[in-house]
XYZ file of C-alpha atoms in Angstrom:
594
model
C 171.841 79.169 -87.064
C 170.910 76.631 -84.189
C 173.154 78.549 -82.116
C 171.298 81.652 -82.356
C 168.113 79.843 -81.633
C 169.214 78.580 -78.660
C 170.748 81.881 -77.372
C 167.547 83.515 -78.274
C 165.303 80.605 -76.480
C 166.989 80.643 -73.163
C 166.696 84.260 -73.184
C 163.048 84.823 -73.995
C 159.865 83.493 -71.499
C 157.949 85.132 -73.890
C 157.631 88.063 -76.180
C 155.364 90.517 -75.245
C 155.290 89.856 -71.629
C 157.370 90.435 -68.723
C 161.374 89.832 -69.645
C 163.862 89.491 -67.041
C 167.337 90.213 -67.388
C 169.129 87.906 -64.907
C 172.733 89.563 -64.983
C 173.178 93.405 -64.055
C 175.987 94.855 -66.285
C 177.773 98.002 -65.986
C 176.486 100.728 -68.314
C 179.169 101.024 -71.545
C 179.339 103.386 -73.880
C 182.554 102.752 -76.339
C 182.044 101.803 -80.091
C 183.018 98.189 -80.485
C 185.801 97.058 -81.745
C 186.331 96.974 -85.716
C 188.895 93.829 -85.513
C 187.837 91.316 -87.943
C 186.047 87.990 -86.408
C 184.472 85.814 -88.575
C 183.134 84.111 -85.578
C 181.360 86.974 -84.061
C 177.668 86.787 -83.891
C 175.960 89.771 -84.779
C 172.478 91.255 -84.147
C 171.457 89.844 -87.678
C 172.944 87.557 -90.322
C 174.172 88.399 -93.329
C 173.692 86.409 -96.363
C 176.301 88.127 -99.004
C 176.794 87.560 -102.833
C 178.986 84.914 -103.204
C 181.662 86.535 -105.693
C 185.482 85.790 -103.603
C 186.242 89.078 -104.972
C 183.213 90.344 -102.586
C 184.104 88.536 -99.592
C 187.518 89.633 -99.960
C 186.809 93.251 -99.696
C 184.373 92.894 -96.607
C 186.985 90.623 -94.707
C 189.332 93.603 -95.396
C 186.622 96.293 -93.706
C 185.962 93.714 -90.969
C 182.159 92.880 -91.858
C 182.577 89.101 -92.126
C 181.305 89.064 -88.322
C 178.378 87.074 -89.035
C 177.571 85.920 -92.293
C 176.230 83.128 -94.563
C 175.914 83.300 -98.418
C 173.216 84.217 -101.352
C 173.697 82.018 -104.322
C 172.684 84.492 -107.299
C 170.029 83.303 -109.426
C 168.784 86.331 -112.064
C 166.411 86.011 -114.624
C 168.844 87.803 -116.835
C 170.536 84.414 -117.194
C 169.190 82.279 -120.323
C 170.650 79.321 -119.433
C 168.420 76.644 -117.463
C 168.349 76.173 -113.976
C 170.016 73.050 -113.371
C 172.367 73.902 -116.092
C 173.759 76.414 -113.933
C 173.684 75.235 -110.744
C 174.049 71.175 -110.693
C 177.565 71.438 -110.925
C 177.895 75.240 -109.439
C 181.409 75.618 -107.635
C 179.967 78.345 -105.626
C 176.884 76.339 -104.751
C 179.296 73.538 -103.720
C 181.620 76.084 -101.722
C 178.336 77.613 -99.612
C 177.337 73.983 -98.938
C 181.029 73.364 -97.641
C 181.168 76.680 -95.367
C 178.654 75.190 -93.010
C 177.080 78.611 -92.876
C 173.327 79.327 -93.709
C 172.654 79.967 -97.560
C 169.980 79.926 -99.751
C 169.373 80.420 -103.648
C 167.838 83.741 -104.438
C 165.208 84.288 -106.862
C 163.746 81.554 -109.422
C 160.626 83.478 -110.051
C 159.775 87.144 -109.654
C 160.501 90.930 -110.798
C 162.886 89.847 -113.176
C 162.355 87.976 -117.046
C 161.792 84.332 -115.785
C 164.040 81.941 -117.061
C 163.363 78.489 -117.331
C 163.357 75.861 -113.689
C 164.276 72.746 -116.033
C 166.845 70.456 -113.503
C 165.515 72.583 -110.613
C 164.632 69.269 -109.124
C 167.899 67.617 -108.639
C 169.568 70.380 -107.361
C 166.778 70.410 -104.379
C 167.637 66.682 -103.649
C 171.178 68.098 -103.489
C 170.424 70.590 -100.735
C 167.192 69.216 -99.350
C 168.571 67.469 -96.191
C 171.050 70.266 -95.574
C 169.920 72.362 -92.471
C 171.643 75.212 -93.027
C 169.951 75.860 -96.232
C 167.451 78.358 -96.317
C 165.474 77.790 -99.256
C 164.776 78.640 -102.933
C 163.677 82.054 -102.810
C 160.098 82.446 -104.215
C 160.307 86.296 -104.617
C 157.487 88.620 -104.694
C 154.953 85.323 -105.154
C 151.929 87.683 -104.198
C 152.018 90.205 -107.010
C 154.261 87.743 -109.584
C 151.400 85.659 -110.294
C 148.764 88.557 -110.467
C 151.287 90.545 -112.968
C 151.931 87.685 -115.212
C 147.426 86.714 -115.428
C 147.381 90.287 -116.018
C 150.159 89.795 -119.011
C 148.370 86.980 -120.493
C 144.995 89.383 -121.034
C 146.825 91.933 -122.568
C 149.453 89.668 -124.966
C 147.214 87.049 -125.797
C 143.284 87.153 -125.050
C 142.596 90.502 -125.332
C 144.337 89.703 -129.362
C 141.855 86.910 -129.343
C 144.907 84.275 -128.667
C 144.114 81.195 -126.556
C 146.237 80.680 -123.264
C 148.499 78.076 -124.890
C 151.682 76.518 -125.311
C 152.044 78.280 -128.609
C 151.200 81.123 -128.274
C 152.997 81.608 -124.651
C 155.997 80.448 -126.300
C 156.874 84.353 -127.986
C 157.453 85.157 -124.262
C 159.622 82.771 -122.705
C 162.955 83.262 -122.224
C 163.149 87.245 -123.224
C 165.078 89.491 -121.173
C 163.231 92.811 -122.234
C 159.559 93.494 -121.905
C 157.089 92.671 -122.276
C 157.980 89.413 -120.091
C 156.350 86.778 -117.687
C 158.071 87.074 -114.431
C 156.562 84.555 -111.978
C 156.513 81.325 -114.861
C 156.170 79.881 -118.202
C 153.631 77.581 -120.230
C 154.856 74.460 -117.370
C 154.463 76.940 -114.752
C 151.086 78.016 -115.361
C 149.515 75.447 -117.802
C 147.734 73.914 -114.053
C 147.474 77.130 -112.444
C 146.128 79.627 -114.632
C 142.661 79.909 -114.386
C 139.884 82.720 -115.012
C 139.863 85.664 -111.961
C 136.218 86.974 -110.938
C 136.632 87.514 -107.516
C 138.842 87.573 -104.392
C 138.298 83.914 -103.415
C 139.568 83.266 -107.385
C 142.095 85.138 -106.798
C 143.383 83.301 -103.424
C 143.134 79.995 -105.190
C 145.309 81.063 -107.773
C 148.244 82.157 -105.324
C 147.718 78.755 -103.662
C 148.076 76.631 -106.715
C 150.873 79.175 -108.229
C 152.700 77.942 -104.785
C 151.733 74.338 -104.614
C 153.225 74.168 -108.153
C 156.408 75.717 -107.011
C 156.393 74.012 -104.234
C 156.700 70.513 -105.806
C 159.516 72.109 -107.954
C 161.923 72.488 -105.038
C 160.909 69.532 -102.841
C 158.852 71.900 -100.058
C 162.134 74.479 -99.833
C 161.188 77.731 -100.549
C 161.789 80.641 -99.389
C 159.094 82.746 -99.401
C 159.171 86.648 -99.712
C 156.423 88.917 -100.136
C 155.607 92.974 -100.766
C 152.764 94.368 -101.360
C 150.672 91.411 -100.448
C 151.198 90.007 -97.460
C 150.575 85.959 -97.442
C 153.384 84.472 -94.877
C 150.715 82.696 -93.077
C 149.484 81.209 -96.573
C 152.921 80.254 -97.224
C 153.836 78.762 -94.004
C 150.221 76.788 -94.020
C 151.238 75.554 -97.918
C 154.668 73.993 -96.706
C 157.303 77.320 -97.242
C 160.676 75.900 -95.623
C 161.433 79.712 -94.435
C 159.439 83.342 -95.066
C 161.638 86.799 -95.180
C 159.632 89.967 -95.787
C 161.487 92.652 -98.319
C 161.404 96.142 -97.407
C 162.609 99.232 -98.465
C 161.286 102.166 -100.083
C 158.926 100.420 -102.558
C 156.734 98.700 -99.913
C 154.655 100.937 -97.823
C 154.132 100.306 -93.503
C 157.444 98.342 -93.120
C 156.589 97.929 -89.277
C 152.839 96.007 -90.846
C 154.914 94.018 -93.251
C 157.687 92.890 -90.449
C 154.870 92.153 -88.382
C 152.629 90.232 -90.722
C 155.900 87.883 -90.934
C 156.985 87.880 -87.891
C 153.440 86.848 -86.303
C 153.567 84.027 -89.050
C 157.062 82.392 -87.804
C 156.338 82.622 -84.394
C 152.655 80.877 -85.179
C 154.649 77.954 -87.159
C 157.931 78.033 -84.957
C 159.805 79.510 -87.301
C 162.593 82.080 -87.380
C 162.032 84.784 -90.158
C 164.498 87.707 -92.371
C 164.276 90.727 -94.030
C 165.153 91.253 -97.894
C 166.128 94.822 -98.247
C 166.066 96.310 -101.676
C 167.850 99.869 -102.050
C 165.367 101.113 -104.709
C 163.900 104.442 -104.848
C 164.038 107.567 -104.881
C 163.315 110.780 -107.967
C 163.782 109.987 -110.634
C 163.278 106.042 -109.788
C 166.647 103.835 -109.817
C 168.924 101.894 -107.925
C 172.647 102.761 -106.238
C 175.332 100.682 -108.150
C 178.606 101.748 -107.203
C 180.890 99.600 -109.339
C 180.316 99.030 -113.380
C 179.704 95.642 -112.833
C 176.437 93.751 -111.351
C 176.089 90.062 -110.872
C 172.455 90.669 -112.424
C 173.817 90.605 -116.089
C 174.740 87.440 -117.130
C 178.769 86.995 -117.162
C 178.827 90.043 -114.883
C 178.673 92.714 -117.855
C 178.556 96.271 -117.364
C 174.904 97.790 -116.839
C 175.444 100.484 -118.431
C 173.597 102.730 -116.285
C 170.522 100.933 -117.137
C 168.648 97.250 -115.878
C 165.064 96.689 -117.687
C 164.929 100.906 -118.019
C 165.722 102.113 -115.136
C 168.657 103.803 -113.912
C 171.350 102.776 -112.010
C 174.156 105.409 -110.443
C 175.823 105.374 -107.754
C 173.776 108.651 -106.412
C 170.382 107.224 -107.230
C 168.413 104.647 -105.206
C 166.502 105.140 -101.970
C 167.759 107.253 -99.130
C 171.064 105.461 -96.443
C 168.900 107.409 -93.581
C 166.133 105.060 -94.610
C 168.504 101.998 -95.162
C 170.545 102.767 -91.468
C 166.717 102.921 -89.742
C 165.799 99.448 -91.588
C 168.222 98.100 -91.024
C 167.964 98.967 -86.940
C 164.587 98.179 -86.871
C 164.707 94.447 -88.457
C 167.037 93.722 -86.070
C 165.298 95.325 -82.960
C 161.961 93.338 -84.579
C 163.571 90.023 -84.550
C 164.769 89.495 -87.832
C 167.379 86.458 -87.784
C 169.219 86.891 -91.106
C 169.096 89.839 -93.810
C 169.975 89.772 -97.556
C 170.090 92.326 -100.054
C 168.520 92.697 -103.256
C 171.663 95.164 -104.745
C 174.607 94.826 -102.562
C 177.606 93.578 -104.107
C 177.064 96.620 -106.337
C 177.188 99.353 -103.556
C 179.372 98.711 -100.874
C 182.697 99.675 -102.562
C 183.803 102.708 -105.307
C 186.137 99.978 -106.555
C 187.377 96.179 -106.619
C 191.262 97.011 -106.315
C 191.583 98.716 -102.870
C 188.060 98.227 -101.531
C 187.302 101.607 -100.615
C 183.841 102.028 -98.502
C 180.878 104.048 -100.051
C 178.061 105.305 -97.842
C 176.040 102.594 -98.247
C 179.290 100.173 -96.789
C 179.527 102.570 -94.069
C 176.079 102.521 -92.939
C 176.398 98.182 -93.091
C 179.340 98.479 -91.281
C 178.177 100.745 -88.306
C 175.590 98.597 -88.303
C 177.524 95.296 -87.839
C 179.612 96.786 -85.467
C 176.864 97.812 -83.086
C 174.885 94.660 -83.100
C 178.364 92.492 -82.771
C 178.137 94.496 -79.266
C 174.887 93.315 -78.440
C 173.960 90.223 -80.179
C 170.335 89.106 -81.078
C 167.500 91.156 -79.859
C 163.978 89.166 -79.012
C 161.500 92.027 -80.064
C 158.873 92.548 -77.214
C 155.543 92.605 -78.846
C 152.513 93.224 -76.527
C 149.802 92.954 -79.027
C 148.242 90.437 -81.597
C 146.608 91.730 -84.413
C 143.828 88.101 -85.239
C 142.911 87.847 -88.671
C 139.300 86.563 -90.007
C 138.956 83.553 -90.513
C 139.117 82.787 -94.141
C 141.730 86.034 -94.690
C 144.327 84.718 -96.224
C 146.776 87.971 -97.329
C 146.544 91.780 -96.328
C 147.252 94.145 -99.451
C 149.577 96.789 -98.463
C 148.508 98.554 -101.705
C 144.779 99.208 -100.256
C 146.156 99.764 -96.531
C 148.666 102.208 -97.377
C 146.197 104.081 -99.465
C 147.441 103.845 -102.552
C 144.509 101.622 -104.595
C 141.160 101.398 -104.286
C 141.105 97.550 -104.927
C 142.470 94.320 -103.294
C 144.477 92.520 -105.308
C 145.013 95.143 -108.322
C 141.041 94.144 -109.634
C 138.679 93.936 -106.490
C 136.767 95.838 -104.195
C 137.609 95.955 -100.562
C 136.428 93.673 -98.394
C 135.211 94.972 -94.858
C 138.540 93.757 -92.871
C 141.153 95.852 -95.174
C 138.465 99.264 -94.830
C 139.266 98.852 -91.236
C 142.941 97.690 -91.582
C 143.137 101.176 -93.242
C 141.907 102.843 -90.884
C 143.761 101.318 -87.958
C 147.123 101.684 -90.237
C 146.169 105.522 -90.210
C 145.312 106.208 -86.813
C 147.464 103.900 -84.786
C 150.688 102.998 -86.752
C 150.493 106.666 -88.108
C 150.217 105.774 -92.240
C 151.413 108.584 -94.291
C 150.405 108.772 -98.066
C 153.237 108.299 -100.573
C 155.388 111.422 -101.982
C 157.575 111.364 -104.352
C 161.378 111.344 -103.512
C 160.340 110.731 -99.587
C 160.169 107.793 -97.513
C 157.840 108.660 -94.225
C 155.032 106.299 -95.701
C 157.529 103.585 -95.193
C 158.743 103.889 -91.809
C 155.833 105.902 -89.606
C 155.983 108.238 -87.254
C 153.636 106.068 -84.416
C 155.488 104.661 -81.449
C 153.086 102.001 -81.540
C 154.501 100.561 -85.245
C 156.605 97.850 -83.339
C 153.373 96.577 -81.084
C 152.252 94.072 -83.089
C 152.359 90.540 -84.813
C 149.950 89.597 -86.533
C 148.419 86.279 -86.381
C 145.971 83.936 -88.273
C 142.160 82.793 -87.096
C 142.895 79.195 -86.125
C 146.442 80.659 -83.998
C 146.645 78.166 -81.196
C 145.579 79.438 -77.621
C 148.322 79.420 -75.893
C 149.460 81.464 -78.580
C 147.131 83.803 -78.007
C 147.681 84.025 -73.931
C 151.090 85.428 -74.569
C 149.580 88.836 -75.427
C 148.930 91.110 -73.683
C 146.113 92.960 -76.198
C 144.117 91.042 -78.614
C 143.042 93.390 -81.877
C 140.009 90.952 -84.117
C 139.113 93.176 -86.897
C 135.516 90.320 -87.907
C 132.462 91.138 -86.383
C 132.091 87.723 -84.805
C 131.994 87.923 -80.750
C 135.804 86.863 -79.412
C 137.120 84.629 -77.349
C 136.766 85.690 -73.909
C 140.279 86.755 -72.365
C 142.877 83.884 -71.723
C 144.347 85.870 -68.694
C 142.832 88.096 -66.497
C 144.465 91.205 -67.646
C 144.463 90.723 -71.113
C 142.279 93.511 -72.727
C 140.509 91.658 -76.081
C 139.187 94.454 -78.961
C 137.111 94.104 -81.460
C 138.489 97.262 -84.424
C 135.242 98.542 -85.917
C 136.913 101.203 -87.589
C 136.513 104.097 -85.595
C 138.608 107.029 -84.042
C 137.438 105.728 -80.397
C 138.487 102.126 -81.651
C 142.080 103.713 -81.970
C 142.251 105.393 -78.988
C 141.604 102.179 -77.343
C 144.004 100.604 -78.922
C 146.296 102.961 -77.904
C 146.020 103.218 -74.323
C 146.310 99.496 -74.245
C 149.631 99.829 -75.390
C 151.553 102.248 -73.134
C 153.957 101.011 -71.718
C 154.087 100.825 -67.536
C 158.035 101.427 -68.002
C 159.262 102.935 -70.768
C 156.182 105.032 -72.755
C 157.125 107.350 -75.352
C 155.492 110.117 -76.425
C 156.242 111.973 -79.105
C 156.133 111.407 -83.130
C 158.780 108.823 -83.359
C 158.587 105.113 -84.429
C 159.107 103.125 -81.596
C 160.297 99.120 -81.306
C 161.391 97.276 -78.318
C 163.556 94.176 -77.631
C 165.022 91.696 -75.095
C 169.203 91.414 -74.990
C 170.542 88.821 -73.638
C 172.600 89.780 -70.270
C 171.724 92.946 -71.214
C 168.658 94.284 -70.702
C 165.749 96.040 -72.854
C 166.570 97.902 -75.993
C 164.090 100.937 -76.973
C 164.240 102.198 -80.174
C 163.284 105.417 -81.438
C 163.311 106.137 -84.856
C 162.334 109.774 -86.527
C 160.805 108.686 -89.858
C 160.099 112.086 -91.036
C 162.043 115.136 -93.287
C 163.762 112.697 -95.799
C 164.049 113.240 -99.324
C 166.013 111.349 -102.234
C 165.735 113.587 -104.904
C 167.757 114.116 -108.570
C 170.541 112.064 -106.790
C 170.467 114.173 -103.743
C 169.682 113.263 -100.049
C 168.008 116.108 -98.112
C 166.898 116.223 -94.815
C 164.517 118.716 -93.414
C 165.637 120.669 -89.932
C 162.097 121.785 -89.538
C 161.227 117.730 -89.016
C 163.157 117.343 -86.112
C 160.913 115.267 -83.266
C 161.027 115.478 -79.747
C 160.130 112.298 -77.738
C 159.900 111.596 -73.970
C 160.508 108.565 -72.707
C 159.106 107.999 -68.922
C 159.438 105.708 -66.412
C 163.054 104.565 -65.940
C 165.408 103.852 -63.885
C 168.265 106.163 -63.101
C 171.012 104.208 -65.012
C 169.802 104.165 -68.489
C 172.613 104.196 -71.104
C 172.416 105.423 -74.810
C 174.702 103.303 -76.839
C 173.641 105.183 -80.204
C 172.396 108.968 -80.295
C 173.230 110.167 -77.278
C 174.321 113.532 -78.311
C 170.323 113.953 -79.339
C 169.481 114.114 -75.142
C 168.214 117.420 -73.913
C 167.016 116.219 -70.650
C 167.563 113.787 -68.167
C 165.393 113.728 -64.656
C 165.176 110.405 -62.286
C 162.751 108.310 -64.331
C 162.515 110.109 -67.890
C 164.374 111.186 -71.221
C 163.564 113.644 -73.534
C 165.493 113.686 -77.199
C 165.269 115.664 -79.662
C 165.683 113.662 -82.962
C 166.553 115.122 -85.756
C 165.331 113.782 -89.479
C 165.867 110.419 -90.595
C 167.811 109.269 -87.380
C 167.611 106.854 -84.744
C 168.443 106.565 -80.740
C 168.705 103.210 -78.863
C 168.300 103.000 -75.517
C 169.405 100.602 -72.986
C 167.686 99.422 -69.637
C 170.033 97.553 -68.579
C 169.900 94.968 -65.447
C 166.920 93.393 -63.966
C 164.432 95.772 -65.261
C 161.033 94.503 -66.235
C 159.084 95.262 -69.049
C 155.852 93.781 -70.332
């Protein structure tokens, strides 16, 4: 992906500030072409399963634009690691494609199986710089799951934690299970919780010891609990967040990782997972899933929950994530179930609706190419604040970490999630506490305490959330705040943001990026009126949102939603959006924008 990082470099002085586009193109409005190019870079990268059968079918729909490859690993797989993979054609073939790649899941949300030969297939890929990593998935929760496990199977019976009496666990497929180690996993790690700091040190030594499994090469992906920064600090080759309708505040999570790259120079993805939904299950398309080992038939069913082709999250909330990784910066994108959804069959390939939404997709970005999100604002974490728990932010526990009480810097991360990035509390079936309605949800990264200074100049609003007194201002127009937790606090925060070209208004999510030769991208997204219920999409024509967009030049262009526009004067837009979709719009030229 060196390419891509060069593109992106010579097109970016620096996020968040002012970008200028040095070539004035003429406005165009015609899909792209749906020729297949294997060659073509795209807005994002896509890392498919690795099954020829696969690749086959998306070569024939012309989505091999882009792409690199996911080496399977499930924990529905008895056999050993290196057993499988030492001597893996399909490992062998990835390494051979010169394309990026990177071996998903050896620990977490699924029965672990045992790492034994892990090691030599890390010196195998080690020195190879298109790999990605080992994927370490889930590593905030998988950890705190599995201590919780070993209370209920073994001390709470009045069984020591021991290599006996762990044993009955290892290697099942159905529950009860461990799902972030066994005994060797956790026989250094485990260690009594009583309070947050415990708690931290656990994740850290759960890492370090999966760390020195895969030679420093993981792959680190988090949900509820956000710890890129921890990873990043402890040695992670690469971090990807995964989103979808699980995780509450995507925008926070995208820009927890984001902020965490950029601090360590590092690019970042997105792992999207199509679960979801009433009643709870996943889309699977084709009786077949490369989850089961030997590819068997799921029979509507993986670890009890269902799996139909009608089920799963929402494709409204799937097309908007998909848009808004890539206007946030996200460099490569696998999925969690894929291979599963994108065709009714193997024979003649025919789309489904979740291919079609990939495919518009990846023909709309192969038009425009990377996008360097514009991100005016840092939020600065406290020192010594090592994670954020979605879980508390969102609203939906009381305690950090499944067991503790809040510290002060999550009761006013909550509130700032609620009043400026617009949290909405979880509903059943719907997905607006996922993707908010705040045009402000794309204004941040999010950075740690010790984040180097000129780091920090690059933004134009600092938020510190510790009651500590700040650093003064780097620049003379940056605007420092110190989030106490209070309505004015918000309001604050929000002026700082508008935008001097470019403001919305309106209840829409909002993100911004940088294309090369292009100009600026806006985003709007309406988050709101989608439901996924008893296998049916709905969307609600009462939740249609009007924004206004001021302060732009005369020759703005709408490459996607155009047919949403219900005014145009000299310097604004206003669109009415309806449920669940999205509008891009295009400065194009030498514009400026912070």
């Amino acid at each position: 992906m060196e390419h891509r990082r060069i593109l992106c470099l010579r097109a970016m002085v620096v996020a968040g500030f002012v970008l200028t586009v040095a070539t004035s193109v003429a406005s165009q409005t015609s899909r792209p072409s749906t020729s297949p190019d294997d060659s073509t870079e795209c807005g994002m990268t896509f890392l498919f399963h690795d099954d020829p059968r696969f690749i086959a079918g998306l070569r024939r729909h012309g989505l091999l634009r882009d792409y690199g490859y996911r080496i399977h690993n499930t924990g529905l797989d008895r056999r050993p690691f290196g057993e499988r993979w030492i001597d893996s054609p399909l490992l062998a073939e990835a390494r051979r494609s010169g394309r990026p790649f990177y071996i998903d899941r050896i620990a977490g949300g699924m029965p672990f199986q045992s790492l034994k030969g892990i090691e030599q297939v890390a010196a195998g890929v080690k020195d190879d710089s298109r790999f990605l990593g080992f994927q370490l998935h889930e590593w905030g929760n998988s950890p705190i799951h599995d201590y919780q496990r070993v209370g209920e199977l073994l001390l709470k019976k009045g069984l020591p934690f021991s290599r006996e009496h762990f044993a009955e666990y290892e290697g099942r497929t159905e529950s009860p299970f461990f799902g972030g180690g066994d005994f060797d996993i956790y026989e250094t790690v485990y260690r009594p919780l009583h309070t947050q700091k415990d708690a931290e040190e656990y994740h850290a030594a759960y890492f370090r010891r999966m760390s020195e499994l895969t030679a420093g090469h993981l792959m680190a992906v988090n949900g509820y609990f956000q710890l890129y920064h921890t990873a990043l600090k402890l040695g992670a080759r690469n971090v990807m967040a995964e989103i979808g309708n699980q995780v509450p505040l995507t925008a926070l999570q995208i820009a927890c990782v984001r902020g965490a790259a950029r601090q360590h120079g590092k690019e970042f993805g997105v792992y999207y997972e199509p679960w979801g939904g009433a009643p709870f299950g996943c889309p699977c398309a084709v009786g077949w899933s490369p989850w089961f080992p030997g590819g068997g038939n799921p029979d509507n069913k993986v670890m009890g929950y269902k799996i139909r082709p009608e089920l799963g999250s929402s494709r409204s909330l799937q097309r908007r994530l998909l848009y808004y990784a890539w206007l946030s910066g996200a460099r490569w994108c696998a999925e969690e179930w894929g291979v599963e959804n994108y065709f009714s069959n193997w024979d003649d390939y025919p789309l489904t609706e979740y291919g079609r939404v990939v495919q518009e997709f990846i023909e709309l970005t192969s038009k425009f190419g990377p996008a360097v999100p514009i991100v005016p604002a840092a939020i600065v974490l406290p020192r010594n604040t090592p994670m954020i728990d979605l879980r508390y932010v969102g609203g939906y526990s009381d305690q950090l970490y499944e067991m503790f009480p809040a510290d002060e810097f999550h009761v006013r991360m909550r509130h700032f999630a609620l009043r400026v990035l617009g949290a909405r509390p979880h509903r059943n079936g719907f997905d607006d506490f996922n993707l908010t309605p705040s045009p402000w949800i794309g204004s941040f990264d999010v950075l740690s305490a010790d984040a180097p200074a000129d780091l920090l100049r690059r933004y134009d609003l600092l938020v510190y959330f510790s009651k500590g007194r700040p650093a003064p201002p780097a620049r003379p127009e940056q605007r420092i705040l110190t989030y106490t937790g209070t309505d004015d606090d918000a309001r604050t925060c929000v002026e700082a943001l508008r935008q001097p070209a470019g403001d919305v208004e309106g209840e829409v999510g909002c993100a911004r990026a940088h294309i090369a030769g292009r100009g600026i991208m806006i985003g709007l997204f309406n988050n709101l009126g989608v439901s996924k219920r008893d296998g049916k999409e709905t969307t609600d024509p009462e939740a249609t949102r009007t924004a206004t967009v001021r302060g732009l030049p005369p020759n703005v262009d709408l490459p996607l939603g155009e047919q949403f526009a219900t005014r145009r004067d000299r310097d604004s837009i206003e669109i009415a959006i309806p449920a669940g979709e999205i509008v891009l719009l295009l400065i194009p030229g030498d514009q400026q924008m912070r």
